[in-house]
CSV table of C-alpha atoms in Angstrom, one decimal:
chain,number,residue,atom,x,y,z
A,1,MET,CA,-5.8,-57.9,-31.7
A,2,ILE,CA,-7.2,-58.4,-28.0
A,3,ASN,CA,-11.0,-57.9,-27.7
A,4,VAL,CA,-12.5,-56.8,-24.4
A,5,SER,CA,-16.2,-56.8,-24.3
A,6,LYS,CA,-18.4,-54.2,-23.9
A,7,LEU,CA,-19.2,-52.7,-20.5
A,8,LYS,CA,-22.7,-53.2,-19.1
A,9,LYS,CA,-22.1,-51.2,-16.0
A,10,GLY,CA,-19.1,-49.1,-15.0
A,11,ILE,CA,-16.6,-46.5,-16.3
A,12,VAL,CA,-14.6,-46.1,-19.4
A,13,ILE,CA,-11.7,-43.6,-19.1
A,14,ASP,CA,-10.9,-42.9,-22.7
A,15,HIS,CA,-8.3,-40.6,-24.7
A,16,ILE,CA,-5.4,-41.4,-22.2
A,17,THR,CA,-2.3,-40.4,-23.6
A,18,ALA,CA,-0.2,-43.6,-24.7
A,19,GLY,CA,1.8,-44.6,-21.8
A,20,THR,CA,-0.2,-42.6,-19.2
A,21,GLY,CA,-2.5,-45.4,-18.6
A,22,TYR,CA,-0.5,-47.0,-16.0
A,23,LYS,CA,0.2,-43.8,-13.9
A,24,LEU,CA,-3.5,-43.2,-13.8
A,25,PHE,CA,-4.2,-46.5,-12.9
A,26,SER,CA,-1.7,-46.2,-9.8
A,27,GLN,CA,-3.1,-42.6,-8.7
A,28,LEU,CA,-6.6,-43.9,-8.7
A,29,HIS,CA,-5.8,-46.9,-6.5
A,30,LEU,CA,-7.6,-49.2,-9.0
A,31,ASP,CA,-5.2,-52.1,-8.0
A,32,GLU,CA,-7.1,-51.9,-4.6
A,33,LEU,CA,-10.7,-52.7,-6.4
A,34,ASP,CA,-12.2,-56.1,-6.1
A,35,ASP,CA,-14.0,-55.5,-9.3
A,36,VAL,CA,-13.0,-56.0,-12.9
A,37,VAL,CA,-10.7,-53.4,-14.2
A,38,VAL,CA,-8.8,-53.4,-17.5
A,39,LEU,CA,-5.9,-51.2,-18.7
A,40,MET,CA,-5.4,-51.4,-22.4
A,41,ARG,CA,-2.2,-49.8,-23.7
A,42,ASN,CA,-1.4,-48.6,-27.1
A,43,VAL,CA,-4.7,-48.9,-28.7
A,44,ASP,CA,-5.1,-47.6,-32.2
A,45,SER,CA,-6.8,-44.6,-32.2
A,46,ARG,CA,-7.9,-42.3,-35.2
A,47,LYS,CA,-7.5,-39.0,-33.4
A,48,MET,CA,-4.4,-39.8,-31.3
A,49,GLY,CA,-2.7,-42.3,-33.3
A,50,LYS,CA,-2.2,-44.5,-30.2
A,51,LYS,CA,-4.1,-44.3,-26.7
A,52,ASP,CA,-4.3,-45.7,-23.5
A,53,LEU,CA,-7.9,-46.9,-22.2
A,54,ILE,CA,-9.2,-48.1,-18.8
A,55,LYS,CA,-12.4,-49.9,-18.3
A,56,ILE,CA,-14.0,-50.4,-14.8
A,57,GLU,CA,-16.8,-52.5,-14.1
A,58,THR,CA,-18.2,-50.6,-11.2
A,59,ASP,CA,-19.8,-47.3,-10.0
A,60,LEU,CA,-16.8,-45.6,-8.5
A,61,ALA,CA,-16.4,-42.1,-7.2
A,62,LEU,CA,-13.5,-40.7,-9.3
A,63,ASP,CA,-11.3,-37.7,-8.3
A,64,PHE,CA,-11.4,-35.4,-11.4
A,65,THR,CA,-8.8,-33.3,-10.2
A,66,VAL,CA,-6.4,-36.1,-10.2
A,67,LEU,CA,-7.3,-37.1,-13.6
A,68,GLY,CA,-7.4,-33.6,-14.8
A,69,LEU,CA,-4.0,-33.0,-13.5
A,70,ILE,CA,-2.2,-36.3,-15.1
A,71,ASP,CA,-4.0,-35.9,-18.3
A,72,PRO,CA,-6.4,-33.2,-19.3
A,73,GLY,CA,-7.2,-34.5,-22.6
A,74,ILE,CA,-9.0,-37.7,-21.3
A,75,THR,CA,-12.9,-38.4,-21.5
A,76,VAL,CA,-14.8,-40.2,-18.8
A,77,THR,CA,-17.8,-42.0,-19.7
A,78,TYR,CA,-20.5,-43.5,-17.3
A,79,VAL,CA,-22.2,-46.7,-18.5
A,80,GLU,CA,-25.3,-48.4,-17.2
A,81,ASP,CA,-27.1,-51.2,-19.0
A,82,GLY,CA,-24.6,-51.1,-21.9
A,83,ASN,CA,-25.7,-47.3,-22.6
A,84,ARG,CA,-23.7,-44.2,-22.2
A,85,ILE,CA,-25.5,-42.3,-19.7
A,86,LYS,CA,-22.9,-39.4,-19.0
A,87,LYS,CA,-19.8,-38.3,-20.6
A,88,VAL,CA,-17.2,-35.8,-18.9
A,89,LYS,CA,-14.5,-33.9,-20.7
A,90,LEU,CA,-11.9,-33.0,-18.4
A,91,THR,CA,-9.8,-29.7,-18.2
A,92,LEU,CA,-7.0,-28.8,-15.8
A,93,PRO,CA,-8.7,-27.6,-12.7
A,94,GLU,CA,-8.0,-24.0,-11.8
A,95,LYS,CA,-7.1,-24.8,-8.1
A,96,VAL,CA,-5.3,-28.0,-6.6
A,97,GLU,CA,-5.2,-28.8,-3.0
A,98,GLY,CA,-3.1,-31.5,-1.4
A,99,ILE,CA,-1.8,-33.2,-4.7
A,100,LEU,CA,1.3,-31.1,-5.6
A,101,LYS,CA,4.4,-30.2,-3.9
A,102,CYS,CA,6.2,-27.1,-3.9
A,103,HIS,CA,9.7,-27.7,-5.5
A,104,ASN,CA,11.1,-24.4,-4.0
A,105,PRO,CA,13.5,-25.5,-1.1
A,106,ARG,CA,13.0,-21.8,0.3
A,107,CYS,CA,9.4,-22.4,0.6
A,108,ILE,CA,7.7,-22.4,4.2
A,109,SER,CA,5.3,-25.3,2.9
A,110,ASN,CA,8.5,-27.5,2.9
A,111,THR,CA,9.5,-26.7,6.3
A,112,GLU,CA,6.3,-26.5,8.4
A,113,LYS,CA,3.9,-29.4,8.6
A,114,LEU,CA,0.9,-28.4,6.5
A,115,GLU,CA,-2.1,-30.5,6.1
A,116,SER,CA,-2.3,-29.2,2.5
A,117,THR,CA,-0.9,-26.6,-0.1
A,118,THR,CA,-3.1,-25.0,-2.4
A,119,PHE,CA,-1.6,-24.5,-6.1
A,120,TYR,CA,-3.4,-22.1,-8.6
A,121,LEU,CA,-3.4,-22.7,-12.6
A,122,VAL,CA,-1.0,-19.9,-14.1
A,123,ASP,CA,-0.4,-21.3,-17.5
A,124,ALA,CA,-2.5,-24.0,-18.8
A,125,LYS,CA,-0.7,-24.4,-22.1
A,126,LYS,CA,2.5,-25.2,-20.3
A,127,LYS,CA,0.6,-27.1,-17.4
A,128,GLU,CA,2.0,-24.8,-14.7
A,129,TYR,CA,0.7,-24.3,-11.3
A,130,ALA,CA,1.8,-21.6,-8.6
A,131,CYS,CA,2.3,-22.4,-4.9
A,132,GLU,CA,0.0,-20.1,-2.7
A,133,TYR,CA,2.8,-19.5,-0.5
A,134,CYS,CA,5.8,-18.5,-2.7
A,135,GLU,CA,4.1,-18.4,-5.9
A,136,ALA,CA,7.2,-20.7,-7.3
A,137,ARG,CA,5.8,-22.5,-10.5
A,138,THR,CA,5.6,-26.3,-10.8
A,139,GLN,CA,4.9,-28.0,-13.8
A,140,LEU,CA,2.9,-31.2,-14.2
B,1,MET,CA,-11.7,-0.6,4.9
B,2,LEU,CA,-8.2,-1.7,5.8
B,3,LYS,CA,-9.4,-2.4,9.4
B,4,ASN,CA,-8.2,-5.9,10.6
B,5,ARG,CA,-6.7,-6.6,7.0
B,6,ASN,CA,-3.3,-8.2,6.4
B,7,LEU,CA,-0.6,-6.8,4.1
B,8,ILE,CA,1.3,-9.9,2.7
B,9,ALA,CA,1.9,-8.6,-0.8
B,10,PRO,CA,1.8,-5.3,-2.3
B,11,ASN,CA,-1.2,-6.4,-4.7
B,12,ASP,CA,-3.4,-6.9,-1.3
B,13,PHE,CA,-4.4,-3.6,-1.6
B,14,THR,CA,-6.0,-1.5,-4.5
B,15,ASN,CA,-4.8,1.5,-5.8
B,16,GLN,CA,-7.3,3.5,-4.0
B,17,GLU,CA,-6.4,2.0,-0.5
B,18,LEU,CA,-2.6,2.6,-1.2
B,19,ASN,CA,-3.4,6.2,-1.9
B,20,GLU,CA,-5.3,6.5,1.3
B,21,ILE,CA,-2.3,5.1,3.3
B,22,LEU,CA,0.1,7.4,1.4
B,23,LEU,CA,-2.5,10.5,2.0
B,24,LEU,CA,-2.5,9.6,6.0
B,25,ALA,CA,1.2,9.0,5.8
B,26,ARG,CA,1.8,12.7,4.4
B,27,GLU,CA,-0.2,14.2,7.0
B,28,ILE,CA,2.0,12.4,9.6
B,29,VAL,CA,4.8,13.8,7.8
B,30,ASN,CA,3.7,17.3,8.0
B,31,ARG,CA,2.3,16.9,11.9
B,32,PRO,CA,4.0,14.1,13.6
B,33,ASP,CA,2.9,15.4,16.7
B,34,PHE,CA,-0.7,14.9,16.2
B,35,PHE,CA,-0.5,11.2,16.0
B,36,CYS,CA,1.8,10.7,19.0
B,37,LYS,CA,-0.8,9.1,21.1
B,38,LYS,CA,-3.1,7.3,18.5
B,39,ALA,CA,-2.0,3.8,19.2
B,40,GLU,CA,-2.1,4.3,23.1
B,41,GLY,CA,-2.8,1.1,24.6
B,42,LYS,CA,-2.1,-1.3,21.6
B,43,ILE,CA,0.8,-3.7,21.4
B,44,LEU,CA,2.7,-4.6,18.1
B,45,ALA,CA,4.7,-7.9,18.0
B,46,SER,CA,7.7,-7.5,16.2
B,47,LEU,CA,8.9,-11.2,15.0
B,48,PHE,CA,12.1,-11.0,13.2
B,49,TYR,CA,13.2,-14.6,12.4
B,50,GLU,CA,16.0,-13.0,10.3
B,51,PRO,CA,18.7,-10.4,11.1
B,52,SER,CA,17.3,-6.9,10.2
B,53,THR,CA,18.4,-3.6,11.4
B,54,ARG,CA,16.5,-1.1,9.3
B,55,THR,CA,13.0,-2.7,9.0
B,56,LYS,CA,12.9,-3.6,12.7
B,57,PHE,CA,13.8,-0.2,13.9
B,58,SER,CA,11.4,1.2,11.5
B,59,PHE,CA,8.4,-0.7,12.6
B,60,ASP,CA,9.4,-0.5,16.1
B,61,THR,CA,9.9,3.3,16.1
B,62,ALA,CA,6.7,3.5,14.1
B,63,MET,CA,4.6,2.0,17.0
B,64,LEU,CA,6.4,3.8,19.8
B,65,ARG,CA,5.8,7.3,17.9
B,66,LEU,CA,2.3,6.5,17.9
B,67,GLY,CA,2.1,6.0,21.6
B,68,GLY,CA,1.8,2.1,21.3
B,69,GLN,CA,4.2,-0.7,22.7
B,70,VAL,CA,6.4,-3.3,21.0
B,71,ILE,CA,7.2,-6.8,22.0
B,72,GLY,CA,9.1,-9.5,20.0
B,73,PHE,CA,12.5,-10.7,19.1
B,74,SER,CA,15.2,-10.3,16.5
B,75,ASP,CA,16.9,-13.8,17.2
B,76,PRO,CA,14.7,-16.9,16.7
B,77,LEU,CA,16.9,-18.6,19.2
B,78,THR,CA,15.5,-16.6,21.7
B,79,SER,CA,12.1,-17.6,20.9
B,80,SER,CA,9.9,-20.7,20.9
B,81,THR,CA,10.9,-21.7,17.5
B,82,ALA,CA,14.0,-23.1,18.8
B,83,LYS,CA,12.1,-25.6,20.8
B,84,GLY,CA,10.7,-26.6,17.4
B,85,GLU,CA,7.2,-24.6,17.4
B,86,THR,CA,5.6,-24.5,14.1
B,87,VAL,CA,5.1,-21.0,12.7
B,88,ALA,CA,1.4,-21.6,12.7
B,89,ASP,CA,1.3,-22.4,16.5
B,90,SER,CA,3.5,-19.1,17.0
B,91,ALA,CA,1.0,-17.1,15.3
B,92,LYS,CA,-2.2,-18.6,17.4
B,93,THR,CA,-0.4,-17.9,20.5
B,94,ILE,CA,1.4,-14.6,19.9
B,95,SER,CA,-1.9,-13.2,18.6
B,96,LYS,CA,-3.6,-13.7,21.7
B,97,TYR,CA,-1.0,-11.2,23.4
B,98,ALA,CA,-0.4,-8.5,20.5
B,99,ASP,CA,-3.0,-6.5,18.7
B,100,ILE,CA,-0.8,-6.5,15.2
B,101,ILE,CA,2.1,-8.8,14.2
B,102,VAL,CA,5.1,-7.9,12.1
B,103,VAL,CA,7.0,-10.8,10.7
B,104,ARG,CA,10.1,-11.2,8.7
B,105,HIS,CA,11.1,-14.9,8.1
B,106,PRO,CA,13.8,-16.3,5.6
B,107,LYS,CA,11.2,-19.0,4.4
B,108,GLU,CA,8.9,-17.8,1.4
B,109,GLY,CA,5.2,-17.6,2.2
B,110,THR,CA,5.6,-17.5,5.9
B,111,ALA,CA,3.6,-14.2,6.5
B,112,LEU,CA,0.9,-15.7,4.4
B,113,LEU,CA,1.0,-18.7,6.5
B,114,MET,CA,1.0,-16.5,9.9
B,115,SER,CA,-2.0,-14.6,8.8
B,116,LYS,CA,-4.2,-17.9,8.4
B,117,TYR,CA,-3.8,-18.4,12.0
B,118,ALA,CA,-3.3,-15.3,13.6
B,119,GLU,CA,-6.3,-13.5,15.3
B,120,CYS,CA,-5.1,-10.0,14.5
B,121,PRO,CA,-3.6,-8.4,11.4
B,122,VAL,CA,-0.3,-9.5,10.2
B,123,ILE,CA,2.2,-7.3,8.1
B,124,ASN,CA,4.9,-9.3,6.2
B,125,ALA,CA,8.3,-7.5,6.9
B,126,GLY,CA,10.1,-9.8,4.2
B,127,ASP,CA,9.7,-13.5,3.4
B,128,GLY,CA,12.8,-14.7,2.0
B,129,GLY,CA,13.4,-13.4,-1.4
B,130,HIS,CA,9.7,-13.3,-2.1
B,131,GLN,CA,7.6,-10.0,-1.1
B,132,HIS,CA,8.6,-7.0,0.9
B,133,PRO,CA,5.5,-5.1,0.7
B,134,THR,CA,6.1,-2.2,3.2
B,135,GLN,CA,9.5,-1.3,1.5
B,136,THR,CA,7.0,-0.8,-1.4
B,137,LEU,CA,4.9,1.5,0.7
B,138,THR,CA,8.1,3.4,1.7
B,139,ASP,CA,9.1,3.5,-2.1
B,140,LEU,CA,5.8,4.8,-3.1
B,141,LEU,CA,5.8,7.7,-0.5
B,142,THR,CA,9.4,8.7,-1.5
B,143,ILE,CA,8.1,8.6,-5.0
B,144,ALA,CA,4.9,10.6,-4.4
B,145,SER,CA,6.8,13.1,-2.4
B,146,ASN,CA,9.5,13.8,-5.0
B,147,LYS,CA,7.6,13.2,-8.3
B,148,SER,CA,3.9,14.8,-9.0
B,149,SER,CA,2.3,11.2,-9.4
B,150,LEU,CA,2.7,7.5,-9.3
B,151,CYS,CA,1.8,7.4,-13.1
B,152,ASN,CA,3.6,8.0,-16.3
B,153,LEU,CA,7.0,7.4,-15.0
B,154,LYS,CA,10.1,5.3,-16.7
B,155,ILE,CA,11.4,3.2,-13.8
B,156,GLY,CA,14.8,1.7,-14.1
B,157,VAL,CA,15.6,-1.2,-11.5
B,158,CYS,CA,19.2,-2.3,-11.4
B,159,GLY,CA,21.3,-5.2,-9.8
B,160,ASP,CA,20.1,-8.1,-8.4
B,161,LEU,CA,16.7,-8.7,-10.0
B,162,LYS,CA,16.4,-12.4,-9.5
B,163,PHE,CA,16.5,-12.2,-5.7
B,164,GLY,CA,15.7,-8.8,-5.1
B,165,ARG,CA,12.4,-9.1,-3.2
B,166,THR,CA,12.1,-5.1,-2.8
B,167,ILE,CA,12.2,-5.0,-6.7
B,168,HIS,CA,9.9,-7.6,-7.1
B,169,SER,CA,7.1,-5.8,-5.0
B,170,LEU,CA,7.8,-2.4,-6.2
B,171,VAL,CA,7.7,-3.2,-10.1
B,172,THR,CA,4.4,-5.2,-9.3
B,173,CYS,CA,2.8,-2.5,-7.4
B,174,LEU,CA,3.9,0.2,-9.9
B,175,SER,CA,2.7,-1.9,-13.1
B,176,GLY,CA,-0.7,-1.0,-11.6
B,177,PHE,CA,-0.5,2.5,-12.1
B,178,GLU,CA,-1.2,4.1,-15.3
B,179,GLY,CA,1.5,5.0,-18.1
B,180,ASN,CA,4.5,3.4,-16.3
B,181,SER,CA,7.3,1.6,-18.1
B,182,PHE,CA,10.2,-0.3,-16.9
B,183,VAL,CA,13.9,-0.9,-17.5
B,184,PHE,CA,15.2,-4.0,-16.1
B,185,ILE,CA,19.0,-3.7,-15.8
B,186,SER,CA,20.9,-6.7,-14.5
B,187,PRO,CA,23.7,-9.2,-15.6
B,188,GLU,CA,22.2,-12.3,-17.3
B,189,GLU,CA,22.3,-14.3,-14.2
B,190,LEU,CA,20.2,-12.1,-12.1
B,191,ARG,CA,17.5,-11.4,-14.5
B,192,MET,CA,14.0,-10.4,-13.4
B,193,PRO,CA,11.8,-13.7,-12.7
B,194,SER,CA,9.4,-14.6,-15.6
B,195,TYR,CA,6.4,-14.4,-13.0
B,196,ILE,CA,7.2,-10.7,-12.5
B,197,LYS,CA,7.6,-10.0,-15.9
B,198,GLU,CA,4.3,-11.7,-16.8
B,199,LYS,CA,2.5,-9.6,-14.1
B,200,VAL,CA,4.0,-6.5,-15.7
B,201,ALA,CA,2.8,-7.6,-19.1
B,202,GLU,CA,-0.6,-8.5,-17.8
B,203,LYS,CA,-1.3,-5.3,-16.7
B,204,GLY,CA,-0.4,-3.9,-20.2
B,205,LYS,CA,2.9,-2.3,-19.2
B,206,SER,CA,6.1,-2.4,-21.3
B,207,PHE,CA,9.5,-3.4,-20.1
B,208,ILE,CA,13.0,-3.9,-21.5
B,209,GLU,CA,15.8,-5.7,-20.3
B,210,THR,CA,19.6,-4.7,-20.7
B,211,ASN,CA,23.0,-5.0,-18.5
B,212,ASP,CA,24.1,-1.6,-20.0
B,213,LEU,CA,23.3,0.8,-17.1
B,214,GLU,CA,25.1,3.8,-18.9
B,215,ALA,CA,23.0,3.5,-21.9
B,216,ALA,CA,19.6,3.2,-20.0
B,217,ILE,CA,20.2,6.2,-17.3
B,218,GLY,CA,19.6,9.0,-19.6
B,219,ASP,CA,15.8,8.1,-20.2
B,220,LEU,CA,14.8,7.4,-16.6
B,221,ASP,CA,12.6,9.3,-14.0
B,222,ILE,CA,13.6,6.9,-11.1
B,223,LEU,CA,16.6,4.8,-11.0
B,224,TYR,CA,16.4,2.1,-8.1
B,225,MET,CA,19.6,0.6,-7.3
B,226,SER,CA,20.0,-2.7,-5.2
B,227,ARG,CA,22.3,-4.6,-3.4
B,228,VAL,CA,23.5,-8.1,-4.7
B,229,GLN,CA,22.5,-10.0,-1.6
B,230,ARG,CA,25.1,-12.3,-0.3
B,231,GLU,CA,22.9,-14.4,1.8
B,232,ARG,CA,20.9,-15.4,-1.3
B,233,PHE,CA,23.7,-17.1,-3.1
B,234,VAL,CA,24.6,-20.7,-2.7
B,235,SER,CA,28.0,-20.1,-4.0
B,236,GLU,CA,30.4,-17.6,-2.8
B,237,GLU,CA,32.2,-17.5,-5.9
B,238,GLU,CA,29.1,-16.6,-8.0
B,239,TYR,CA,28.3,-13.9,-5.3
B,240,LEU,CA,31.9,-12.4,-5.5
B,241,ARG,CA,32.0,-12.4,-9.4
B,242,LEU,CA,28.7,-10.5,-9.4
B,243,LYS,CA,28.6,-8.2,-6.3
B,244,ASP,CA,30.0,-5.3,-8.3
B,245,TYR,CA,28.7,-5.7,-11.6
B,246,PHE,CA,26.9,-2.4,-11.3
B,247,ILE,CA,28.4,0.7,-9.4
B,248,LEU,CA,26.4,4.2,-9.7
B,249,THR,CA,29.1,7.1,-9.8
B,250,ALA,CA,29.1,10.7,-10.4
B,251,ASP,CA,30.3,10.1,-14.0
B,252,LYS,CA,27.2,7.9,-14.6
B,253,MET,CA,24.9,10.6,-12.9
B,254,ALA,CA,26.2,13.0,-15.2
B,255,LEU,CA,24.5,11.2,-17.8
B,256,ALA,CA,20.6,11.1,-16.1
B,257,ARG,CA,18.3,13.7,-16.3
B,258,LYS,CA,18.2,16.7,-13.6
B,259,ASP,CA,14.9,15.8,-12.3
B,260,MET,CA,15.9,11.8,-12.0
B,261,ILE,CA,16.0,10.4,-8.6
B,262,VAL,CA,17.9,7.7,-7.3
B,263,MET,CA,16.6,5.3,-4.7
B,264,HIS,CA,18.0,2.3,-2.7
B,265,PRO,CA,16.4,0.4,0.0
B,266,LEU,CA,19.6,-0.1,1.8
B,267,PRO,CA,21.9,-1.1,3.2
B,268,ARG,CA,24.3,-0.2,0.3
B,269,VAL,CA,27.6,-1.9,-0.2
B,270,ASN,CA,29.4,-1.0,-3.2
B,271,GLU,CA,26.7,-0.4,-5.7
B,272,ILE,CA,26.5,3.3,-5.2
B,273,ALA,CA,30.0,5.4,-4.7
B,274,THR,CA,29.5,7.4,-1.7
B,275,GLU,CA,30.4,10.4,-3.9
B,276,VAL,CA,26.8,10.4,-5.2
B,277,ASP,CA,25.2,11.0,-1.6
B,278,ALA,CA,26.1,14.7,-2.1
B,279,ASP,CA,24.0,14.7,-5.4
B,280,PRO,CA,20.4,16.3,-4.6
B,281,ARG,CA,19.0,13.5,-6.6
B,282,ALA,CA,19.9,10.9,-4.3
B,283,LYS,CA,17.0,10.2,-2.2
B,284,TYR,CA,17.9,6.9,-0.6
B,285,PHE,CA,18.4,8.3,2.9
B,286,ASP,CA,15.2,10.1,2.7
B,287,GLN,CA,13.6,6.8,2.1
B,288,VAL,CA,14.2,5.8,5.7
B,289,LYS,CA,12.3,8.5,7.3
B,290,PHE,CA,9.4,7.9,4.6
B,291,GLY,CA,9.6,4.3,5.7
B,292,MET,CA,8.9,5.1,9.3
B,293,TYR,CA,5.8,7.5,8.5
B,294,VAL,CA,4.4,5.0,6.1
B,295,ARG,CA,4.6,2.3,8.6
B,296,MET,CA,2.9,4.4,11.2
B,297,ALA,CA,0.2,5.1,8.5
B,298,LEU,CA,-0.3,1.5,7.8
B,299,ILE,CA,-0.4,0.5,11.4
B,300,MET,CA,-3.2,3.0,12.1
B,301,LYS,CA,-5.3,1.7,9.1
B,302,LEU,CA,-4.9,-1.9,10.0
B,303,LEU,CA,-5.7,-1.3,13.7
B,304,GLY,CA,-8.7,1.1,12.4
B,305,LEU,CA,-7.3,3.8,14.9
B,306,ASP,CA,-8.8,7.2,14.8
B,307,GLU,CA,-7.3,9.4,12.1
B,308,SER,CA,-8.8,12.7,13.4
B,309,THR,CA,-6.4,15.6,14.1
B,310,PRO,CA,-7.0,18.1,16.8
B,311,GLU,CA,-8.6,20.7,14.5
B,312,GLU,CA,-11.1,18.2,13.0
B,313,ASP,CA,-11.7,17.3,17.0
B,314,LYS,CA,-12.7,20.6,17.6
């Protein structure tokens, strides 16, 4: 068993679906940080069986939309002086801008140079979003 | 207030707003001459990036019959699009010239995109296989003129339900009126998309799916036929296999109720035999006329034009 010491100050991203941690790590560009970052994979979990976990030893402004999109079940805990000061439980965002891409080849958003396209959550169970332009659905 | 609004999808307007447009349209039907100068001095930009005869003529004549003028194109190769101009830039530019824009485009969502950049109202005249809200207004006026109301109707839609934007718009809209129910008649390959079925279900309306027109026709108040559109198919073989799947004939009409009406957005290919044209229940050519009148009403509403008639002026 590998032990990682308790965080004094920073962020713990917990309850990540096993195998999704690296995707999150990349999407949040954690490889670009100069601070200590730990990605733990396949950690034993009572609730989940196995889970991934990320510890970041810095105060970072996280993009909760990206986090929610990739894995809405995760929790984010902020730590200061070794104590938990804030815990955020994520849900799928109702509206997503500039992250998803419409897969409908007949959609104008794929022809026109648009700064961003908005997608609206239409089915939380299926994790489906609809394109604002053509209403075609994109599954996460 | 409908002044300065856009019409991109049929659910952009409330039922009350739709009724207001239909009411004005029926006034125009009854007394078209009273409205022949209402849009004097106004210009409609008619931007057709995709071939269309009926819809373009309908909008153009609607504006001309209101006394307004029309600019535009029906071949994108003659517009600045051919030079690589974006839709957003075209919208910004054209809205400097015109008071209202009508746009048809093969790409889905184009009208919505234009409405974000244009400085005047934008009307969606069809965006690919997505929405065609003014055909819906046409259909609503046809129904309102032939049936006592837009409620408590059993509507059968038949043909290409997968790509048929006219049908998507109409079903979405009619599902917002009380007591309506639907029969979706199509081959397996051209079934109604799930997002439309969900909209119907969300509004608490029932529907059934079948590929048996003869079994379904006897229960219907309205049978809405549609063409299998060659331009929506990637495979020519698939198109040829499905294009004549349903053909409405006099024999099938004999199974329908006496007060059922047959509608079709036109153009027709083979899906309604010409022998049906003489049947008084065939209303598809009347739809064309209603289309022009309802577009006159829509243009007047979005431009906020004076609706008073001479008697009211006195």
